[in-house]
GROMACS .gro file of C-alpha atoms in nm:
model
  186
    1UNK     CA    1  -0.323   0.089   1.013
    2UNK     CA    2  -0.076   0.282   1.097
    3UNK     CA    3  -0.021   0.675   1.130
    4UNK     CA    4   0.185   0.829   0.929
    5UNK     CA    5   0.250   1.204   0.781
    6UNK     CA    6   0.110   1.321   0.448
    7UNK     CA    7   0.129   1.695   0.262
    8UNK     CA    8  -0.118   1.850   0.155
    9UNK     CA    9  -0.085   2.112  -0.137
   10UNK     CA   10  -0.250   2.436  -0.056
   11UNK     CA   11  -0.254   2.741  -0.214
   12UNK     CA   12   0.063   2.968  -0.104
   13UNK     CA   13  -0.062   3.253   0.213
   14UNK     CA   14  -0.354   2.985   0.284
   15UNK     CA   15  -0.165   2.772   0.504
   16UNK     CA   16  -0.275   2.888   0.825
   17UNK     CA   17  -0.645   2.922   0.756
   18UNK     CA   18  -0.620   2.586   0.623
   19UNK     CA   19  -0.501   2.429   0.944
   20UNK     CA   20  -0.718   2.686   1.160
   21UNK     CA   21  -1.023   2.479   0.911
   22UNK     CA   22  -0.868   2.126   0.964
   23UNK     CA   23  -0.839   2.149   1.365
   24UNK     CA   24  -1.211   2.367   1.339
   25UNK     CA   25  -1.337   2.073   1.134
   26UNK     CA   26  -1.207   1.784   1.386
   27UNK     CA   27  -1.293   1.994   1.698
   28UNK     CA   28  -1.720   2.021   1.569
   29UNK     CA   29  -1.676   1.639   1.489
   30UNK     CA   30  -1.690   1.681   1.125
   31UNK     CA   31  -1.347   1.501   1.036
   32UNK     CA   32  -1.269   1.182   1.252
   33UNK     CA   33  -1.017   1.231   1.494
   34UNK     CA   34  -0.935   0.894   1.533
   35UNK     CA   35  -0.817   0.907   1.147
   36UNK     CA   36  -0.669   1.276   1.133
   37UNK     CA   37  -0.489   1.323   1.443
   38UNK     CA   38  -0.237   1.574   1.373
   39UNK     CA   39  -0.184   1.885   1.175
   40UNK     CA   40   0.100   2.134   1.142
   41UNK     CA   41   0.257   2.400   0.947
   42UNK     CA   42   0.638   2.423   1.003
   43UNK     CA   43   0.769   2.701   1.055
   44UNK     CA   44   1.156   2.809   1.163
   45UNK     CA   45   1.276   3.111   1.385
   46UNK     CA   46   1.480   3.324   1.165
   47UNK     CA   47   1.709   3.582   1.301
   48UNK     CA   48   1.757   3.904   1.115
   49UNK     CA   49   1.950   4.269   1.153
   50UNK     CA   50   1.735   4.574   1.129
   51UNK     CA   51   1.911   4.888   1.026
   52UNK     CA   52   1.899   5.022   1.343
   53UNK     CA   53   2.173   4.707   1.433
   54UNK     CA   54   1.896   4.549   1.602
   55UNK     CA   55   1.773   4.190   1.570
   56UNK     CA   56   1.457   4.066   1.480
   57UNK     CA   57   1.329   3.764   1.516
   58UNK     CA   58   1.082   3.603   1.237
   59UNK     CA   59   0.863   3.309   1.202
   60UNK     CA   60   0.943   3.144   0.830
   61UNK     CA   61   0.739   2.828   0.681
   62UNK     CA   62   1.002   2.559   0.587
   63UNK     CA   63   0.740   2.413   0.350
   64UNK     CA   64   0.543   2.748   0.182
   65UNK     CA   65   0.185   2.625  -0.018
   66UNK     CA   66   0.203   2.288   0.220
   67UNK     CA   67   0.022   2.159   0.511
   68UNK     CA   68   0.155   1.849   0.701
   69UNK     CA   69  -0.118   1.615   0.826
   70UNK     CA   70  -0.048   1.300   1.036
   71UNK     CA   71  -0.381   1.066   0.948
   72UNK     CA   72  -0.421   0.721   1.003
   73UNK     CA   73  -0.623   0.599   0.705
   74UNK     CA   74  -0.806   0.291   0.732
   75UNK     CA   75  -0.813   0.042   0.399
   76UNK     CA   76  -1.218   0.124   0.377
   77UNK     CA   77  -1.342   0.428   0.403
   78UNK     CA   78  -1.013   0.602   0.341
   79UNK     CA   79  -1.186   0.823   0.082
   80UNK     CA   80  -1.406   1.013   0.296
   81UNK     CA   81  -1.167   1.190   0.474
   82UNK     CA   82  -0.962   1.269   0.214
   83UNK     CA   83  -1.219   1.415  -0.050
   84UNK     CA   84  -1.304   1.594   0.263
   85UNK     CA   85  -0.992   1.741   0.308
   86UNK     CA   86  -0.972   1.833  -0.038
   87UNK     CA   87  -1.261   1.959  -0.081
   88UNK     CA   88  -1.195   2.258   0.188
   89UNK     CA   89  -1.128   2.647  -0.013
   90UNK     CA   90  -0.750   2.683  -0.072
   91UNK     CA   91  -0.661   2.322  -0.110
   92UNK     CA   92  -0.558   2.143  -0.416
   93UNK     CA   93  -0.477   1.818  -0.294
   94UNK     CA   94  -0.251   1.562  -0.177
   95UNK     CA   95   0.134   1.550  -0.308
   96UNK     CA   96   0.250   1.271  -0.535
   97UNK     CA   97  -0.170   1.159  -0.606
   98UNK     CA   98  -0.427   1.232  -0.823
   99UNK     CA   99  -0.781   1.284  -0.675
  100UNK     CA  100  -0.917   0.942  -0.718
  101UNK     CA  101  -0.604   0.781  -0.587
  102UNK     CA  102  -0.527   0.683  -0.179
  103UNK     CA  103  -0.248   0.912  -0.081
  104UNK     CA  104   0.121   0.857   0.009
  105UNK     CA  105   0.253   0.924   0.319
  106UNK     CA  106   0.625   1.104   0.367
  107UNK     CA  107   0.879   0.844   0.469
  108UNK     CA  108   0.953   0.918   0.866
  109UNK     CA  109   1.313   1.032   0.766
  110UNK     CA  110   1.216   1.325   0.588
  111UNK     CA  111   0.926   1.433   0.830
  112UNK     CA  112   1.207   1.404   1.097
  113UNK     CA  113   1.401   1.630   0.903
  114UNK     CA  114   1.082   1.887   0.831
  115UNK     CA  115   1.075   1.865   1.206
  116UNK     CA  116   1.420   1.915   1.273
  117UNK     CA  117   1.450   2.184   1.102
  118UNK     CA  118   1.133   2.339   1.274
  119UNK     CA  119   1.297   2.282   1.634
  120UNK     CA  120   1.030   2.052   1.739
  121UNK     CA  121   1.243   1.757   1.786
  122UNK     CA  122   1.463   1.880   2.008
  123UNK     CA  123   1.338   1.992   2.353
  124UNK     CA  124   1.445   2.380   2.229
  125UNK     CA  125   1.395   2.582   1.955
  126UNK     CA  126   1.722   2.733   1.835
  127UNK     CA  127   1.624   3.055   1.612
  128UNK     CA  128   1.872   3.034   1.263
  129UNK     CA  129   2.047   3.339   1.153
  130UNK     CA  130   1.941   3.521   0.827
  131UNK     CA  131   2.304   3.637   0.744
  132UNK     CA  132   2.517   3.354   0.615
  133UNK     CA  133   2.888   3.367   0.705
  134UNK     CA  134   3.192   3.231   0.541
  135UNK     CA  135   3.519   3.109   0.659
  136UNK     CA  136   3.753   3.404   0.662
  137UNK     CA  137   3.494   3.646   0.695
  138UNK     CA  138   3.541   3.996   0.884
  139UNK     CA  139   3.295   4.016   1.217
  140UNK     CA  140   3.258   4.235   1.448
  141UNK     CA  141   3.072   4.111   1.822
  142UNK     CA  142   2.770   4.280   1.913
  143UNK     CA  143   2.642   4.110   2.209
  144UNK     CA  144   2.832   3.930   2.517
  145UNK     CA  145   3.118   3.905   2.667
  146UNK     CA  146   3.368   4.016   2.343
  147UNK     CA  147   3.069   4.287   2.251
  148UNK     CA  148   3.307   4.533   2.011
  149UNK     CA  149   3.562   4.277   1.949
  150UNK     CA  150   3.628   4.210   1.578
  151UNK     CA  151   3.810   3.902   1.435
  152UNK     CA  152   3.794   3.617   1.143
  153UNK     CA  153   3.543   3.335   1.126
  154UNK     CA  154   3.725   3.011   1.156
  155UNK     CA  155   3.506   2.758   1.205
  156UNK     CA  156   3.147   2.746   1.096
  157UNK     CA  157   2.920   2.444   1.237
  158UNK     CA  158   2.718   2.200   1.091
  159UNK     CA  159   2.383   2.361   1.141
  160UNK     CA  160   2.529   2.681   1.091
  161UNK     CA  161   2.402   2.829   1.407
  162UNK     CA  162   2.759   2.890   1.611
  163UNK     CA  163   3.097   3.009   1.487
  164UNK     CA  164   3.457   3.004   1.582
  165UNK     CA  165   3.593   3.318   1.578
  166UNK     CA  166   3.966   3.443   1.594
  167UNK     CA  167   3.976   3.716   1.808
  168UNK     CA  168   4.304   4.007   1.906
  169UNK     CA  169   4.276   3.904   2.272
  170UNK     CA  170   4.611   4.100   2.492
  171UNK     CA  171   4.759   4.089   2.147
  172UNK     CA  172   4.729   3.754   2.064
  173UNK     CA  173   4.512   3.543   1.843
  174UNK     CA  174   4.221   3.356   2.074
  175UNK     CA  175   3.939   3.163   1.957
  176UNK     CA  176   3.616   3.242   2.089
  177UNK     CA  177   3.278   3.036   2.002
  178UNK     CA  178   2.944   3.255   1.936
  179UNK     CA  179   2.647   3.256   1.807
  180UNK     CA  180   2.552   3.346   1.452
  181UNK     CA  181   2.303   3.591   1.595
  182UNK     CA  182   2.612   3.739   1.793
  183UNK     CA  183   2.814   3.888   1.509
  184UNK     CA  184   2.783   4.120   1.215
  185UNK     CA  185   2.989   4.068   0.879
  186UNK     CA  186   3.195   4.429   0.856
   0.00000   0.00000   0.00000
């Protein structure tokens, strides 16, 4: 046996007060702990403008109508916890099975990603930016040091969370690296 992360379809708004049931349900002794020893909800920071040119910051689920649960079935007895699981209000049962079948877990590289993408890998959460920006695109600064600067996206990075920006510096053309919740698009 070995533990390993399964989904759980749910239905979509439910996915809280399904895990607030799960960790309820292992904390009175009614699910074995030993078996089901994990269960999450991922959810991502999201960044967004207000009209008042304020920023907001909001909790998004990367995987809406889905719960992640890390179990670690047994061969025997594998069914018990399961039909218990999907037997709680809201849930319709593991992905990729029918009822009568043993469940498949997630392959680690794609529960690394779910978890990537939550922050929860990393030792920080970085909040993502709501706005999407384009090379070429028109900003203007709204917070640090350049704060009413305006200049050209350059360079965008891989997890889109920083840009490169060409900025009028003394008359000349200097790039200066921000944050995506730095800028606004003009």
């Amino acid at each position: 046996m070995s533990k390993s992360w399964y989904i759980v379809q749910v239905f979509t708004g439910y996915e809280q007060k399904i895990e607030n049931t799960l960790k309820r349900l292992l904390a009175n002794g009614e699910l074995d702990s030993e078996i089901l020893t994990e269960v999450k909800v991922p959810m991502e920071t999201v960044l967004e403008e207000t009209k008042n040119k304020g920023v907001r910051e909001r909790k998004n689920k990367i995987l809406p109508g889905y719960v992640m649960v890390e179990m670690d079935l047994p061969d025997l007895g594998w069914k018990s916890t399961c039909n218990a699981i999907r037997r709680i209000q809201g849930v319709n049962g593991f992905v990729g099975t029918s009822p009568t079948e043993r469940p498949r877990p997630i392959s680690t590289e794609e529960a690394k990603r779910v978890f990537q993408l939550a922050g929860e890998l990393k030792g920080e959460k970085k909040a993502r930016s709501k706005q999407t920006y384009d090379v070429g695109d028109h900003v203007k600064i709204t917070a640090g040091p350049f704060a009413t600067f305006s200049g050209t996206v350059e360079e965008i990075s891989s997890d889109m969370t920083k840009l490169k920006v060409n900025v009028q510096i003394f008359g000349r053309e200097t790039p200066v690296e921000l944050e995506c919740n730095q800028v606004t698009r003009i």
